[in-house]
Short mmCIF file of C-alpha atoms and ligand atoms in Angstrom, two decimals:
data_model
loop_
_atom_site.label_atom_id
_atom_site.label_comp_id
_atom_site.label_asym_id
_atom_site.label_seq_id
_atom_site.Cartn_x
_atom_site.Cartn_y
_atom_site.Cartn_z
CA MET A 227 3.30 38.74 -6.56
CA GLU A 228 0.33 36.42 -6.22
CA PRO A 229 1.04 32.77 -6.93
CA ARG A 230 -0.29 31.78 -10.31
CA ILE A 231 -2.17 28.55 -10.50
CA THR A 232 -1.45 26.63 -13.64
CA ASP A 233 -2.91 23.24 -13.01
CA LEU A 234 -1.15 21.35 -15.69
CA GLN A 235 -2.67 18.03 -16.52
CA ILE A 236 0.51 16.36 -17.54
CA GLN A 237 -0.19 12.73 -16.95
CA SER A 238 -0.18 12.03 -20.65
CA ARG A 239 3.39 13.15 -20.84
CA VAL A 240 4.79 11.09 -18.02
CA HIS A 241 7.84 9.16 -19.06
CA GLU A 242 8.43 5.68 -17.78
CA LEU A 243 12.13 5.50 -17.13
CA LEU A 244 12.09 1.81 -17.89
CA ASP A 245 11.13 2.56 -21.46
CA LEU A 246 13.29 5.48 -22.45
CA PRO A 247 12.39 7.33 -25.60
CA VAL A 248 15.39 8.36 -27.65
CA CYS A 249 16.06 12.06 -27.82
CA THR A 250 16.22 13.19 -31.40
CA ASN A 251 18.59 16.10 -30.71
CA GLN A 252 17.60 17.69 -33.96
CA MET A 253 17.62 21.44 -34.11
CA SER A 254 16.53 23.40 -37.11
CA THR A 255 17.90 26.76 -38.09
CA ALA A 256 14.55 28.31 -37.17
CA ILE A 257 15.29 27.57 -33.54
CA TYR A 258 18.08 30.12 -33.52
CA GLN A 259 15.61 32.83 -34.41
CA CYS A 260 13.51 32.39 -31.26
CA PRO A 261 13.98 35.40 -29.01
CA ILE A 262 14.94 34.54 -25.43
CA GLY A 263 15.36 36.97 -22.57
CA HIS A 264 18.70 37.49 -20.84
CA THR A 265 20.56 35.67 -23.57
CA LYS A 266 23.31 38.21 -23.82
CA GLU A 267 23.89 38.51 -20.10
CA VAL A 268 23.93 34.76 -19.52
CA ASN A 269 26.13 34.23 -22.51
CA ASN A 270 28.79 36.56 -21.15
CA GLU A 271 28.63 35.01 -17.71
CA ASN A 272 29.17 31.52 -18.99
CA SER A 273 31.64 32.15 -21.72
CA LYS A 274 34.47 31.01 -19.43
CA THR A 275 32.72 27.90 -18.14
CA LYS A 276 32.44 24.47 -19.66
CA PRO A 277 29.17 23.52 -21.37
CA TYR A 278 26.26 22.13 -19.38
CA ASN A 279 24.60 18.79 -20.01
CA CYS A 280 20.95 18.88 -21.04
CA PRO A 281 18.94 18.75 -17.77
CA HIS A 282 15.92 17.04 -19.32
CA SER A 283 14.82 14.10 -17.19
CA GLY A 284 12.49 12.15 -19.40
CA SER A 285 14.90 10.85 -21.98
CA LYS A 286 18.54 10.11 -22.42
CA CYS A 287 19.90 13.19 -24.11
CA SER A 288 23.52 13.91 -24.90
CA VAL A 289 23.10 17.55 -25.92
CA THR A 290 25.49 19.98 -24.22
CA GLY A 291 25.79 23.72 -24.51
CA ASP A 292 25.68 27.08 -22.81
CA ILE A 293 22.54 28.30 -21.05
CA PRO A 294 20.83 30.12 -23.97
CA TRP A 295 21.43 27.10 -26.16
CA LEU A 296 19.99 24.70 -23.58
CA LEU A 297 16.89 26.85 -23.07
CA LEU A 298 16.18 26.76 -26.79
CA HIS A 299 16.85 23.05 -26.91
CA LEU A 300 14.53 22.30 -23.95
CA ARG A 301 11.74 24.36 -25.43
CA ASN A 302 12.02 23.19 -29.00
CA ASP A 303 13.23 19.60 -28.76
CA HIS A 304 11.67 18.53 -25.45
CA ASN A 305 8.58 20.81 -25.54
CA VAL A 306 9.28 21.97 -22.01
CA ASP A 307 6.97 24.67 -20.63
CA MET A 308 8.42 27.92 -19.31
CA HIS A 309 6.71 29.40 -16.27
CA ASP A 310 7.35 33.11 -15.60
CA GLY A 311 7.43 34.27 -12.00
CA ARG A 312 8.82 33.21 -8.67
CA SER A 313 5.70 31.39 -7.43
CA PHE A 314 4.25 28.34 -9.09
CA SER A 315 1.71 25.58 -8.63
CA HIS A 316 1.49 22.40 -10.64
CA ARG A 317 -0.73 19.36 -10.48
CA TYR A 318 0.82 15.96 -11.05
CA VAL A 319 -1.60 13.21 -11.93
CA HIS A 320 -1.42 9.58 -12.84
CA HIS A 321 -4.30 7.17 -13.38
CA ASN A 322 -2.60 4.12 -12.02
CA PRO A 323 0.11 5.04 -9.50
CA LYS A 324 0.19 1.49 -8.14
CA HIS A 325 1.82 0.33 -11.33
CA LEU A 326 4.15 3.29 -11.61
CA HIS A 327 7.70 2.38 -10.61
CA HIS A 328 10.37 4.69 -11.93
CA ALA A 329 8.96 7.60 -13.85
CA THR A 330 9.53 11.26 -14.41
CA TRP A 331 6.90 13.84 -15.24
CA MET A 332 7.37 16.55 -17.81
CA LEU A 333 10.01 19.02 -16.71
CA THR A 334 8.90 22.58 -16.00
CA LEU A 335 11.20 25.57 -16.42
CA LEU A 336 10.86 28.47 -14.01
CA ASP A 337 12.00 31.91 -15.13
CA CYS A 338 12.58 34.42 -12.33
CA PHE A 339 15.26 36.86 -11.16
CA GLY A 340 16.55 36.81 -14.73
CA ARG A 341 17.64 33.20 -14.28
CA GLN A 342 16.08 29.81 -14.96
CA PHE A 343 15.33 26.85 -12.76
CA CYS A 344 14.11 23.29 -13.44
CA LEU A 345 11.23 21.83 -11.44
CA TYR A 346 11.39 18.05 -11.32
CA PHE A 347 8.83 15.51 -10.16
CA GLU A 348 9.68 11.82 -10.18
CA ALA A 349 8.46 8.46 -8.94
CA PHE A 350 11.07 6.07 -7.62
CA HIS A 351 11.58 3.25 -5.15
CA LEU A 352 13.64 3.63 -2.02
CA ARG A 353 14.48 0.04 -1.22
CA ARG A 354 10.97 -1.33 -1.64
CA THR A 355 8.99 1.74 -0.70
CA PRO A 356 7.38 3.66 -3.57
CA MET A 357 8.16 7.38 -3.32
CA TYR A 358 7.73 10.64 -5.13
CA ILE A 359 10.25 13.45 -5.05
CA ALA A 360 9.98 17.07 -6.16
CA PHE A 361 12.97 19.40 -6.31
CA VAL A 362 14.33 22.46 -8.06
CA GLN A 363 17.66 22.78 -9.85
CA PHE A 364 19.42 25.95 -10.96
CA ILE A 365 20.48 26.37 -14.58
CA GLY A 366 23.95 27.64 -13.81
CA ASP A 367 26.86 26.86 -11.55
CA GLU A 368 26.85 25.71 -7.93
CA GLU A 369 28.40 28.93 -6.64
CA GLU A 370 25.57 31.03 -8.01
CA ALA A 371 22.89 28.47 -7.13
CA MET A 372 23.70 29.03 -3.46
CA ASN A 373 22.37 32.60 -3.74
CA PHE A 374 18.87 31.15 -4.08
CA SER A 375 16.45 29.17 -1.94
CA TYR A 376 13.16 27.53 -2.74
CA SER A 377 10.21 26.00 -0.98
CA LEU A 378 7.81 23.27 -2.07
CA GLU A 379 4.53 22.39 -0.50
CA VAL A 380 2.13 19.55 -1.10
CA GLY A 381 -1.17 19.10 0.65
CA GLY A 382 -4.76 17.99 0.56
CA ASN A 383 -7.46 16.52 2.75
CA GLY A 384 -6.27 18.50 5.77
CA ARG A 385 -2.63 17.39 5.52
CA LYS A 386 0.38 19.38 4.43
CA LEU A 387 4.08 18.74 3.88
CA LYS A 388 6.61 21.48 3.25
CA TRP A 389 10.23 21.48 2.13
CA GLN A 390 12.74 24.31 2.02
CA GLY A 391 15.91 23.81 0.07
CA VAL A 392 18.77 25.27 -1.90
CA PRO A 393 18.57 24.56 -5.63
CA ARG A 394 21.36 22.30 -6.84
CA SER A 395 23.22 23.26 -9.99
CA ILE A 396 22.39 21.31 -13.14
CA ARG A 397 26.06 20.29 -13.05
CA ASP A 398 24.58 17.55 -10.84
CA SER A 399 22.24 15.28 -12.77
CA HIS A 400 18.60 15.07 -11.66
CA LYS A 401 19.35 11.43 -10.80
CA THR A 402 22.15 12.46 -8.43
CA VAL A 403 19.83 14.90 -6.67
CA ARG A 404 17.03 12.34 -6.49
CA ASP A 405 19.33 9.65 -5.10
CA SER A 406 20.68 12.03 -2.45
CA GLN A 407 17.04 12.79 -1.51
CA ASP A 408 17.67 16.54 -1.59
CA GLY A 409 14.05 17.50 -2.11
CA LEU A 410 10.43 17.13 -1.03
CA ILE A 411 9.93 13.40 -0.53
CA ILE A 412 6.43 11.96 -0.37
CA THR A 413 5.75 8.28 0.17
CA ARG A 414 3.05 6.85 -2.07
CA LYS A 415 0.85 6.18 0.92
CA LEU A 416 1.06 9.80 2.00
CA ALA A 417 0.55 10.95 -1.59
CA MET A 418 -2.74 9.10 -1.69
CA PHE A 419 -3.89 11.01 1.42
CA PHE A 420 -3.03 14.26 -0.37
CA SER A 421 -4.72 13.23 -3.61
CA THR A 422 -7.71 15.45 -3.92
CA ASP A 423 -10.42 12.93 -4.57
CA ASN A 424 -8.91 9.66 -3.47
CA THR A 425 -12.24 8.63 -2.02
CA SER A 426 -13.71 7.99 -5.47
CA ASN A 427 -10.73 6.31 -7.10
CA LYS A 428 -7.07 5.56 -6.61
CA GLU A 429 -5.73 8.20 -8.97
CA LEU A 430 -2.71 10.21 -8.01
CA LYS A 431 -3.55 13.91 -7.98
CA LEU A 432 -0.91 15.97 -6.25
CA LYS A 433 -0.80 19.74 -6.18
CA VAL A 434 2.76 20.91 -5.63
CA SER A 435 3.18 24.63 -5.09
CA GLY A 436 6.27 26.60 -4.24
CA ARG A 437 8.40 29.64 -4.77
CA VAL A 438 11.99 30.64 -5.43
CA TRP A 439 13.71 33.57 -3.75
CA ARG A 440 17.11 35.19 -3.68
CA GLU A 441 18.96 35.13 -0.38
CA GLN A 442 20.09 38.54 0.93
ZN1 LIG B 97 18.02 17.40 -24.31
#
């Protein structure tokens, strides 16, 4: 399958972690009526396991539930986009990256192989060095997550950086994964080289593409 380019301009939805919005956690009865693929299968698989915490990164959210429930919650309460297919490409932009310390961009859900994955992109500081990290997490348990691999690639202006990894289960929080640096790490300086038109201004414009596959 050809990679689909969906250059999401999501800078307006970047969340500053220093100023956390409160998750409303309100779900109307209409939400239950939304059809979702694979609900039955996933439901059976997870009926014996404990509920998952909401994997949303932009706000403190205490919602827990099984996978179908979380997918509805992410879509309806956090307005998270679902991307169908195993290849993806997203553009992360910010007008003033110099003043961006700890922040997380809008979460993207990936739907492939009948399962769902979360694509995260965050700004953080490692000691005093400003960094960005992108990584994928599996909506399911660790054991099953290990059946999958993913790659992420960022590039521009003749430079390219690639990461291959194993998606971590959402049993680990996105913060745990970020702090263990288990993902594509880009220093801010490097990110500015990749930014597509950094000659005209100092905007951050990163195109992160990647794919998920099942290990044989
Ligand atoms: Zn939530």
